[in-house]
Coordinates of C-alpha atoms and ligand atoms in Angstrom, one line a residue:
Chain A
X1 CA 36.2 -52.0 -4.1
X2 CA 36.5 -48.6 -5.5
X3 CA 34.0 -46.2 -6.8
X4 CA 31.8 -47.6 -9.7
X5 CA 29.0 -45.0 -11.2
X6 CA 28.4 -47.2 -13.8
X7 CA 25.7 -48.2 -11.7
X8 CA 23.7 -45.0 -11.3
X9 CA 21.9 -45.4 -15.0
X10 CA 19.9 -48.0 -14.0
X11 CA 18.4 -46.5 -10.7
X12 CA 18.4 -43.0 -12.4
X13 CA 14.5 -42.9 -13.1
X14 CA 14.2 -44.1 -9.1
X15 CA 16.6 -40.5 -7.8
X16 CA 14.9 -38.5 -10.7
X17 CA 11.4 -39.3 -9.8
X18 CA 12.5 -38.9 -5.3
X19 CA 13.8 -35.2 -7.4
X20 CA 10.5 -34.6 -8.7
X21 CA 9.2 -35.2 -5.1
X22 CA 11.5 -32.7 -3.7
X23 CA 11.0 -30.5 -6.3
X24 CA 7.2 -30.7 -4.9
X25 CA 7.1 -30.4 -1.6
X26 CA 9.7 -27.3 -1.7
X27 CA 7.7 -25.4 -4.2
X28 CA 4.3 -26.1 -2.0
X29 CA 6.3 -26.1 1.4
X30 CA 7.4 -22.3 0.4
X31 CA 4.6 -21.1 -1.0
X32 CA 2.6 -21.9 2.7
X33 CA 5.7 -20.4 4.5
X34 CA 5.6 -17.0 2.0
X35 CA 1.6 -16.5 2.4
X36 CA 1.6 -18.1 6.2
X37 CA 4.7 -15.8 6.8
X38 CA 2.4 -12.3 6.0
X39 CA -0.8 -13.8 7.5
X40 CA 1.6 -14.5 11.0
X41 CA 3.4 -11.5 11.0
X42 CA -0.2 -9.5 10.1
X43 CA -1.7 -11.1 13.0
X44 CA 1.0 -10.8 15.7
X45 CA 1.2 -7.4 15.3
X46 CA -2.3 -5.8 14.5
X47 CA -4.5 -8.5 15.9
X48 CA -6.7 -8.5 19.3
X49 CA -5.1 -10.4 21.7
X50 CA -8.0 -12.9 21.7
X51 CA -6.5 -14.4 18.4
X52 CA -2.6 -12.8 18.9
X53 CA -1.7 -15.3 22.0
X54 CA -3.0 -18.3 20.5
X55 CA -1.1 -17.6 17.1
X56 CA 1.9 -16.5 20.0
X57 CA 1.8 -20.3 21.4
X58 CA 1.9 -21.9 18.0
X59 CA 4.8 -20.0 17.0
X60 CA 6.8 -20.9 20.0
X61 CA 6.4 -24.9 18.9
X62 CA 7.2 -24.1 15.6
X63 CA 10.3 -22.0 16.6
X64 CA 11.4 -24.0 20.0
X65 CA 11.0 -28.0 19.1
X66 CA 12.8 -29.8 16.2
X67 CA 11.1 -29.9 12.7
X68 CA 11.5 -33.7 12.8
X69 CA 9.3 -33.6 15.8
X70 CA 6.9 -31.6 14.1
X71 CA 6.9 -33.6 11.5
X72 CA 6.4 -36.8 13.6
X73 CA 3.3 -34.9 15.2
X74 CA 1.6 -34.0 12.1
X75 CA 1.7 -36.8 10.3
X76 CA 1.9 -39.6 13.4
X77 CA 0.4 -37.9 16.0
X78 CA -2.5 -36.0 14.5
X79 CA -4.1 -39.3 13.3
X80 CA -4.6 -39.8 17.0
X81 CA -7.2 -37.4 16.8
X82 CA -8.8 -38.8 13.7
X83 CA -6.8 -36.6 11.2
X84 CA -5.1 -38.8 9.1
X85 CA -3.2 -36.6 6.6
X86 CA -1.0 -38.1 3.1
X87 CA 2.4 -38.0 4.0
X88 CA 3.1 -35.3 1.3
X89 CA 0.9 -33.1 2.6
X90 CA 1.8 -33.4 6.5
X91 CA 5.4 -32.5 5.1
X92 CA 4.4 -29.9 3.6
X93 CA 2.1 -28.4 6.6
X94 CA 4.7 -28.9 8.6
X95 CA 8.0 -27.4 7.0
X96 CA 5.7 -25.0 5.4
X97 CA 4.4 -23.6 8.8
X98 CA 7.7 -24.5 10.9
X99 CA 9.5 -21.6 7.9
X100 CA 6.4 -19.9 8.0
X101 CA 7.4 -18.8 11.7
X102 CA 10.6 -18.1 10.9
X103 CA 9.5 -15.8 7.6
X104 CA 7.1 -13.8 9.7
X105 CA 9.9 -12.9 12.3
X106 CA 11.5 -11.4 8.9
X107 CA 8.3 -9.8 7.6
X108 CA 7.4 -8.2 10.8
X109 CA 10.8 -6.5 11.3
X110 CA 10.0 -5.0 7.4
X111 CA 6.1 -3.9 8.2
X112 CA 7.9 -2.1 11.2
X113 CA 9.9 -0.6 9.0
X114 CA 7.8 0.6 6.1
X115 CA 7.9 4.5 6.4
X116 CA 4.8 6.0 8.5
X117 CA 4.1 8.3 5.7
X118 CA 3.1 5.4 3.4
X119 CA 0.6 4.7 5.5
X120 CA -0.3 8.5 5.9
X121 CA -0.8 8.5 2.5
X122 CA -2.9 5.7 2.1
X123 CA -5.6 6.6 4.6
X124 CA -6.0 10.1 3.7
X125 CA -6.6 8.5 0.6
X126 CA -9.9 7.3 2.6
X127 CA -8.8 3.6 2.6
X128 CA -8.8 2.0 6.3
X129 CA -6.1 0.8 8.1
X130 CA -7.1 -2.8 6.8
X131 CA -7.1 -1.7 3.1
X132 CA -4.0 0.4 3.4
X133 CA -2.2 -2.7 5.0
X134 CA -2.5 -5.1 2.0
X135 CA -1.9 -2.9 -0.7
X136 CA 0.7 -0.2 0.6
X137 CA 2.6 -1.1 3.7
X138 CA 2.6 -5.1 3.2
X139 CA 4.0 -5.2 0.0
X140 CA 6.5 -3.2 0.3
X141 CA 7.6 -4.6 3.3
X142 CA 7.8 -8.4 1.4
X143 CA 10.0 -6.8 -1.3
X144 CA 11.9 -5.6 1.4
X145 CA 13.1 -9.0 2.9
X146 CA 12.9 -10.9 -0.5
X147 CA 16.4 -11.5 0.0
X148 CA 16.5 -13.0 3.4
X149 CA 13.1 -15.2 2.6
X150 CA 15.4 -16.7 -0.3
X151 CA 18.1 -18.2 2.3
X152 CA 15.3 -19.2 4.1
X153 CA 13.6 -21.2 1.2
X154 CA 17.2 -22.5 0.5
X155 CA 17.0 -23.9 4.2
X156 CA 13.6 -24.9 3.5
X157 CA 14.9 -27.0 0.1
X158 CA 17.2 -28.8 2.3
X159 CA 15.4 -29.2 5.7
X160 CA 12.7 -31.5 3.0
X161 CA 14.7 -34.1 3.5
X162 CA 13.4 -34.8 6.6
X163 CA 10.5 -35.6 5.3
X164 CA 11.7 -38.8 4.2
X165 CA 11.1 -40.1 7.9
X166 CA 7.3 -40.0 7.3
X167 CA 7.7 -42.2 4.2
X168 CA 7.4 -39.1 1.4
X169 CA 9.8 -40.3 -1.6
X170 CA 11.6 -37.7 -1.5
X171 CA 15.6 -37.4 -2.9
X172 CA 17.1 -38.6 0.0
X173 CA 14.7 -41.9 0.4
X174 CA 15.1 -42.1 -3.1
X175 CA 18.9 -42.7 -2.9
X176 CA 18.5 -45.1 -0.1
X177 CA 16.3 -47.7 -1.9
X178 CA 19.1 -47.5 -4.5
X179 CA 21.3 -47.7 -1.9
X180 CA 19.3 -50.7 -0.4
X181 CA 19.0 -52.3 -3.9
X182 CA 23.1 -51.8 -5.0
X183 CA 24.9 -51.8 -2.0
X184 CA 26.6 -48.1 -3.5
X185 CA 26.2 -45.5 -0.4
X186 CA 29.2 -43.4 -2.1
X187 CA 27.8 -43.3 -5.6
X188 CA 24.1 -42.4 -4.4
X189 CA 24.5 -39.8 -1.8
X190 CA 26.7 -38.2 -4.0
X191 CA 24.4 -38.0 -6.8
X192 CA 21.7 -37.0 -4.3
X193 CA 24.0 -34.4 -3.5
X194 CA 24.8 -33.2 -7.0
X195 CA 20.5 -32.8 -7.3
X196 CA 19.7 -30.4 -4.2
X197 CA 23.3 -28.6 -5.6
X198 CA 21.3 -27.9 -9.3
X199 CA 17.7 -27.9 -7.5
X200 CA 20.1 -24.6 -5.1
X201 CA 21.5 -22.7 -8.0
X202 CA 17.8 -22.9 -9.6
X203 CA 16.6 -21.5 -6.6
X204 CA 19.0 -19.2 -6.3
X205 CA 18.7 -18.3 -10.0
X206 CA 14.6 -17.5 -9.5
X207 CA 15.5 -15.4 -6.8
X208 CA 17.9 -13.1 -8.5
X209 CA 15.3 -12.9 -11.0
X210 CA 13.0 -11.5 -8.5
X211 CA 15.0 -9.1 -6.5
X212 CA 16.2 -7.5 -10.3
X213 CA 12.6 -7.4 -11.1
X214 CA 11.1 -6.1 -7.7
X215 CA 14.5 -3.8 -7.7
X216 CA 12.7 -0.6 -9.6
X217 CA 9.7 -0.7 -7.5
X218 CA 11.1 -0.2 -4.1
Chain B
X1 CA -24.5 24.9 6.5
X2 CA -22.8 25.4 2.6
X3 CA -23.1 29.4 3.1
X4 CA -19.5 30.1 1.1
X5 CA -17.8 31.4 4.0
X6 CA -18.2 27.9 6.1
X7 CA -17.4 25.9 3.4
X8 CA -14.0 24.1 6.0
X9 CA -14.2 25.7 9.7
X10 CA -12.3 25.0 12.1
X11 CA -13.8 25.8 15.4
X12 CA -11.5 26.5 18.7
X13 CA -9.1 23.7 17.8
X14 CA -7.1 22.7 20.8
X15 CA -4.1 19.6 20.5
X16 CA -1.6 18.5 23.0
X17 CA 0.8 16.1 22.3
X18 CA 1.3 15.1 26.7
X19 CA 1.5 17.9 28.5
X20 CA 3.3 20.2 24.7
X21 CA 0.2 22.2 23.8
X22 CA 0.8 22.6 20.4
X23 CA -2.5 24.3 18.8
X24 CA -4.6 26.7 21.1
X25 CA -7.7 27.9 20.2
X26 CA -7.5 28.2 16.5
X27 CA -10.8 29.4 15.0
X28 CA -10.5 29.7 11.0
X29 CA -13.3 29.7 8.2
X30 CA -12.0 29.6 4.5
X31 CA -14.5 29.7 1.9
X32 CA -15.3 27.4 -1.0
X33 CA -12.4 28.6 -3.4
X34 CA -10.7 30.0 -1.3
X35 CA -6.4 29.7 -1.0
X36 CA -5.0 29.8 2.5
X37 CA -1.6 29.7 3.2
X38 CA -0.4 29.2 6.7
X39 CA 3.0 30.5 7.1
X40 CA 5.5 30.4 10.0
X41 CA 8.9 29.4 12.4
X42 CA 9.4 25.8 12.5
X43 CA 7.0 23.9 15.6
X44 CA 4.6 26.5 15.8
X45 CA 2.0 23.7 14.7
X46 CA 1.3 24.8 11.2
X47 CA 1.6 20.6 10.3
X48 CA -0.2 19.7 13.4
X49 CA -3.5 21.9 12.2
X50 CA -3.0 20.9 8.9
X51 CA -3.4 16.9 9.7
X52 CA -6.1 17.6 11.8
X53 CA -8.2 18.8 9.2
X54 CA -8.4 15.4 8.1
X55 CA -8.1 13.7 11.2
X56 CA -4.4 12.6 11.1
X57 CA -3.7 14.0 14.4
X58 CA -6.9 14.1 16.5
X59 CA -7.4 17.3 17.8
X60 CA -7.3 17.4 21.8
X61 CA -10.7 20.1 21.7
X62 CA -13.0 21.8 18.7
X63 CA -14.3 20.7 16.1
X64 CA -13.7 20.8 12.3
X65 CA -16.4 20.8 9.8
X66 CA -15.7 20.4 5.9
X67 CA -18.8 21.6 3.6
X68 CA -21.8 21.4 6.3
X69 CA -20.3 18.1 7.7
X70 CA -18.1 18.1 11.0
X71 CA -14.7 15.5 10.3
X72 CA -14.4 14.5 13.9
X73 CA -17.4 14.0 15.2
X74 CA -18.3 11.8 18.2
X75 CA -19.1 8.8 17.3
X76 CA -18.3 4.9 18.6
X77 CA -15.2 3.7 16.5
X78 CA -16.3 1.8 14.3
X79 CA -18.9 4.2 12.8
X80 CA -16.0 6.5 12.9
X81 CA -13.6 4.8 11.5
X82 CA -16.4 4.5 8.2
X83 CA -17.1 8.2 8.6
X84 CA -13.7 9.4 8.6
X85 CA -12.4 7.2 5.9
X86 CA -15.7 8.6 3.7
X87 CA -14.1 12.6 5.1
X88 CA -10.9 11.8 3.9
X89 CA -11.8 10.9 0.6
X90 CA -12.9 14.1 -0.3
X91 CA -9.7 15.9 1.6
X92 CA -7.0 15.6 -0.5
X93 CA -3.3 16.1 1.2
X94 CA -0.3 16.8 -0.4
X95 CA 3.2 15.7 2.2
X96 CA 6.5 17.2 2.1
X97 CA 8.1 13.8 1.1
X98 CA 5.5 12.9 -1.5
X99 CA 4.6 9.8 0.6
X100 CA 4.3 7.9 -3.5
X101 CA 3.7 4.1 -3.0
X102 CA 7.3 2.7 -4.4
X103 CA 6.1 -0.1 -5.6
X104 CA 3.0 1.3 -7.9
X105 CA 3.5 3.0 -10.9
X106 CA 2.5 6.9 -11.2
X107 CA -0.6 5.5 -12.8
X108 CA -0.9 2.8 -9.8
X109 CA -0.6 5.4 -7.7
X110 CA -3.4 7.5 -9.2
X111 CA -5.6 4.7 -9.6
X112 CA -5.6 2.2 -6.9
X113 CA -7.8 4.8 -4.5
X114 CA -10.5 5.1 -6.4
X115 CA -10.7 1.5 -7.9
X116 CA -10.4 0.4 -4.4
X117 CA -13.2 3.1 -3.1
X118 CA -15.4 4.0 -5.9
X119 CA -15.3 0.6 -8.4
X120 CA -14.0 2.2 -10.9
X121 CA -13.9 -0.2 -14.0
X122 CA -10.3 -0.7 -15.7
X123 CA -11.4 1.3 -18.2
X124 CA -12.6 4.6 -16.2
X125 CA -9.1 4.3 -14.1
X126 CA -7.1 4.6 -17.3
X127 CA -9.2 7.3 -18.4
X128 CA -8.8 8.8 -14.7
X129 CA -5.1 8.5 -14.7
X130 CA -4.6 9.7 -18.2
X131 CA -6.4 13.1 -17.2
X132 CA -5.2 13.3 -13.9
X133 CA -1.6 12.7 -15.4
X134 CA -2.0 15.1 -18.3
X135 CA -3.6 17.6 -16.0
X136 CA 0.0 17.8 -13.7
X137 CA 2.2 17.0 -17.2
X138 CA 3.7 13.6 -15.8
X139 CA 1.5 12.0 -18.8
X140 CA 4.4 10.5 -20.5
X141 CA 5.9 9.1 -17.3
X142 CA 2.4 7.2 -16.8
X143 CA 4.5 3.5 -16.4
X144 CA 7.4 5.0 -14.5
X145 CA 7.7 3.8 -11.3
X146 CA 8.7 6.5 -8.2
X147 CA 12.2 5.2 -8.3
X148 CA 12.6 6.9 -11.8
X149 CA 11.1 10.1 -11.3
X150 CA 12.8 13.4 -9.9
X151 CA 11.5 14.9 -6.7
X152 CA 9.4 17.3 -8.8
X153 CA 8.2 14.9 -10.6
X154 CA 7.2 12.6 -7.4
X155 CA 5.3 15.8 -6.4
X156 CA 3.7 16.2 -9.4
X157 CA 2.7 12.6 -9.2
X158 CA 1.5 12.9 -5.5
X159 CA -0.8 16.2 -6.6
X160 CA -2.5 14.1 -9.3
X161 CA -2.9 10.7 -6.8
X162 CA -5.1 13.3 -4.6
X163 CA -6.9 14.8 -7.2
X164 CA -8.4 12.1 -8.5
X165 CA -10.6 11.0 -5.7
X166 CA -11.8 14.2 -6.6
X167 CA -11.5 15.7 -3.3
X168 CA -13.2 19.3 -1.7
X169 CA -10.3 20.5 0.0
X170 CA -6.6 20.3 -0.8
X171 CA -4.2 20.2 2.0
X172 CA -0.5 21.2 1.3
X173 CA 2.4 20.5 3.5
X174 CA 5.2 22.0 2.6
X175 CA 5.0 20.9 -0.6
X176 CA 7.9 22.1 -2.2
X177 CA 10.3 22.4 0.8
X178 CA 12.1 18.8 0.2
X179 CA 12.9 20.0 -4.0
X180 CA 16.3 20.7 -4.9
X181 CA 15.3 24.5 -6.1
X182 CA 15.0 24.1 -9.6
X183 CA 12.2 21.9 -9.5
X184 CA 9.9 24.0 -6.8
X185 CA 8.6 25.9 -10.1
X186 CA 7.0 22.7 -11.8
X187 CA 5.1 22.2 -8.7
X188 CA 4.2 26.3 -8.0
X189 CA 2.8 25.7 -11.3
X190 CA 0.6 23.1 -11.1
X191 CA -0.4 24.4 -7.8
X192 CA -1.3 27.6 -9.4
X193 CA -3.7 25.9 -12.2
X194 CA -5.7 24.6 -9.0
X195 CA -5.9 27.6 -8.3
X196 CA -7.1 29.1 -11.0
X197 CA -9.5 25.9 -11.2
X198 CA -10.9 27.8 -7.8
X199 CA -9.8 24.4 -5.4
X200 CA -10.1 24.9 -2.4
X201 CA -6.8 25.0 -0.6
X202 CA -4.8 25.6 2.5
X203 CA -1.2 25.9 1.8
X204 CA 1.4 25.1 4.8
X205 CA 4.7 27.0 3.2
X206 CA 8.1 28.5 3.7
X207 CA 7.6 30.3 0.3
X208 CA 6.5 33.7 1.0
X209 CA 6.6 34.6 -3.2
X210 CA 4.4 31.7 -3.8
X211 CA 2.3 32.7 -0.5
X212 CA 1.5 36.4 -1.8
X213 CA 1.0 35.1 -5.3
X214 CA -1.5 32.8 -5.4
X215 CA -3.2 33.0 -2.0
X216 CA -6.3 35.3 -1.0
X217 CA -5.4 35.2 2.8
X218 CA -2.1 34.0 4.8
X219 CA -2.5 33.0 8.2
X220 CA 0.5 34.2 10.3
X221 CA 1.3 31.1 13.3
X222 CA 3.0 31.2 16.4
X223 CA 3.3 28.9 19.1
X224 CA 0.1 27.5 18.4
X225 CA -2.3 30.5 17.6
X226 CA -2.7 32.6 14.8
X227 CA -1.0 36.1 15.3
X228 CA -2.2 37.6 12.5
X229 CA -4.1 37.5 9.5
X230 CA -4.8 38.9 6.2
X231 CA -4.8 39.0 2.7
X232 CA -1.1 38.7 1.7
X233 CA -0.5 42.5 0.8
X234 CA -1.7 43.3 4.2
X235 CA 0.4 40.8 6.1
X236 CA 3.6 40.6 4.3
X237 CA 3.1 44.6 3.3
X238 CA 2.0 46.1 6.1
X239 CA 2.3 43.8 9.4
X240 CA 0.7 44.4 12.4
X241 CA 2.2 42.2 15.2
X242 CA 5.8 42.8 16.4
X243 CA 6.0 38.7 16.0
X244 CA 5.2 38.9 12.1
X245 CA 7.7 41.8 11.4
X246 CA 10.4 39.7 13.3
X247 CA 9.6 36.2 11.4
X248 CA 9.0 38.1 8.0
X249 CA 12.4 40.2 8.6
X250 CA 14.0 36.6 9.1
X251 CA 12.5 35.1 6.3
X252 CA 13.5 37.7 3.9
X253 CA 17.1 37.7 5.3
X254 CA 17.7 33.7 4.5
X255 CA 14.9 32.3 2.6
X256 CA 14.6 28.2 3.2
Ligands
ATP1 N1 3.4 13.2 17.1 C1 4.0 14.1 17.9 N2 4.3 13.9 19.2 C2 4.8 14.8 20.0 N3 5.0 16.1 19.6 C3 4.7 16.4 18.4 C4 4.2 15.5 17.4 N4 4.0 16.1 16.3 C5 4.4 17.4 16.4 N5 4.9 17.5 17.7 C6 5.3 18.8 18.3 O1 4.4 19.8 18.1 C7 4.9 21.0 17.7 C8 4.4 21.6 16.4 O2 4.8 20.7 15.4 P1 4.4 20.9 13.9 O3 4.9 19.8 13.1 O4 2.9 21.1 13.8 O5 5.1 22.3 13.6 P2 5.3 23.0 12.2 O6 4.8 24.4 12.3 O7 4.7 22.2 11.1 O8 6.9 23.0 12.0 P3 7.8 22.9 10.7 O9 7.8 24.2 10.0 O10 9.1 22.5 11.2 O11 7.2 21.8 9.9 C9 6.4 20.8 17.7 O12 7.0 21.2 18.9 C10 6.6 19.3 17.6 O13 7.7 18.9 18.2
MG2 MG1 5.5 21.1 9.4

């Protein structure tokens, strides 16, 4: 029995929708790991060590145990405790914060690195440190590592398909059922495949877009 | 307090950076209107007095009082912190490297202090950046981010970004020192205009021209104090202190 993708029309609307999904929960997912990413990487290194260390021990899970574990606590384990979260949105707390960690490691480095004088300049203006934070030296330093957050998004776009383990219909689950349903591993995956390759090159095309735009303002 | 001559005073400043006493003793009043230039060799702590003016590098001893008010007075830090940031508002400080925010335009630049600080309306901070702009001729650049602009320009730019917080006191560093030299004039000039606007300024320079020019007083420094000073016809003319003739003699021999 050889390949046959004549039967990929009929569960098309099935993998298009399980796109959709994916679409989804990588646009939310990276939106909480950009905003979660400055908000970490603010806190671990300008905070009092009364909120630092806690922010310190979260990290280490996030960075030291397997996403699908992470995953498996959110959305499993947290109901335990009486919070019983929708599976789309434990994915997306927990690949969202699990990049998160791994974007404020990046953003840190760049706050670091944001020339003294900027900030200089900002508080002689007479705006506190605070102020002079979130609209000089944290902005700049997120232009900075625009780049680097992009491969990490594109890791992101891919690690979502772990979510399909806590039941989110997601591409991957998506080709399964038509998998289930057909019998066609071959044809399916490889379609799946051929979706995150476009759903890539978008993402890859958005951030190119970005870095030209940011590129006169750095 | 506001008598003209106390309008800034800087009262036995003392600063160590560890055990490197960089500033010791320095006593200076300038009056309201007044242009000070503080001239001399590189690390005698001209930069170091200059930021502590406005509290960018604490001073170790003495005080420094702007217009009846002192800058770094004693208080616990978070009363301080509000104080200082209020002193610095009306200090403005111009840096060697411009310090511009990259990602703002020259109009950002200009505007995001005072919308941040005094509310200005959108309205009013267009106003305030048109003037300002117009005021150091970088009008027509208003959209152009730093990125686009030549060091002169940046500097130009930088002048205005102070100015309209409407400040006191303007604090040069060097101002000019980081310009290829074609574009130092653009920025003697607008310096100048402040001048003749009667700002208030203290000038940190290598340019002894511009220094005897536009200043009423230059402030020879030297390892931390002040060797001599003068008006500029009497310190770069006539020099009392073995230390000035040798610095001036060096100056004049290979100007930065
Ligand atoms: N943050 C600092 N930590 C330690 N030492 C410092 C610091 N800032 C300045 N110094 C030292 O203090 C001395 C005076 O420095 P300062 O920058 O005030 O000199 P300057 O007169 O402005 O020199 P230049 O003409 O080169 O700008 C120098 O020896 C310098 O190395
Ligand atoms: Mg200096």
């Amino acid at each position: 029995m050889g390949l046959d993708f004549t039967v990929i029309p009929k569960y098309l609307d099935v993998v298009l929708l399980g796109c959709l999904w994916t679409i989804a929960i990588t646009v939310a997912a990276a939106l909480v790991s950009f905003f979660g990413g400055i908000l970490l990487a603010v806190v671990a290194l300008y905070a009092p060590a009364v909120i630092r260390l806690p922010f310190r021990a979260f990290e280490f899970v996030f960075m030291g145990t397997p996403l699908l574990l992470q995953l498996f606590l959110i959305y499993f384990g947290l109901v335990q405790i009486g919070i019983d979260l929708p599976a789309f949105v434990a994915g997306v707390i927990g690949l969202g914060l699990h990049f998160a960690v791994y974007n404020s490691e990046l953003i840190q480095t760049a706050i670091i690195s944001v020339d003294r004088g900027q900030m200089e300049a900002a508080r002689t203006l007479g705006l506190s440190r605070t102020q002079a934070l979130r609209k000089v030296v944290v902005p700049q330093a997120v232009r900075a590592v625009i780049p680097p957050i992009g491969n990490n998004m594109i890791a992101l776009l891919k690690d979502s398909a772990l979510v399909s383990v806590i039941g989110v219909s997601e591409l991957t689950l998506s080709a399964q059922r038509a998998i289930g349903a057909t019998y066609r591993p071959f044809e399916f995956y490889l379609l799946a495949a051929a979706f995150y390759y476009v759903i890539n090159l978008a993402m890859e095309w958005v951030q190119r877009r970005i870095e030209r735009r940011i590129a006169i303002s750095r | 307090m506001t008598e003209s001559t106390d309008f800034v005073q800087i009262r036995h400043a003392q600063k160590s950076f560890g055990t490197l006493e960089v500033l010791k003793d320095i006593s200076l009043n300038v009056a309201r209107g007044q242009i000070v230039a503080i001239i001399g060799p590189s690390g005698s702590g001209k930069s170091t007095l200059l930021r502590a003016i406005n509290d960018l590098d604490a001073l170790t001893g003495g005080e420094v009082w702007l217009d009846g008010v002192q800058v770094n007075k004693q208080l616990p830090h978070r009363q301080y912190e509000k104080h200082i940031n209020e002193m610095r508002q009306q200090i403005g400080m111009v840096f060697q490297h411009f310090n511009l925010f990259p990602h703002m335009t020259a109009r950002e630049n200009v505007t995001m202090a005072p919308k941040m600080l005094k509310g200005l309306s959108a309205e009013e901070a267009d106003a305030l950046a048109k003037e300002q702009l117009d005021k150091v001729g970088m009008l027509e650049r208003i959209d152009y981010y730093p990125s686009q602009l030549s060091g002169g320009q940046k500097q130009r730019v930088a002048i205005a970004r102070a100015l309209a917080m409407n400040p006191k006191l303007m604090l040069f560093d060097e101002a000019t020192s980081a310009l290829d030299p074609e574009l130092v004039s653009e920025v003697n000039q607008v310096m100048k205009k402040l001048a003749e606007e009667h700002m208030t300024m203290i000038i940190v320079t290598h340019e002894m021209d511009f220094a005897a020019s536009v200043c009423d007083r230059v402030l020879f420094m030297d390892q931390g104090v002040v060797v001599e000073e003068g008006p500029p016809e009497q310190v770069f003319g006539n020099p009392q202190k073995a230390r000035t003739r040798a610095f001036l003699r060096k100056e004049l021999d290979n100007p930065e």
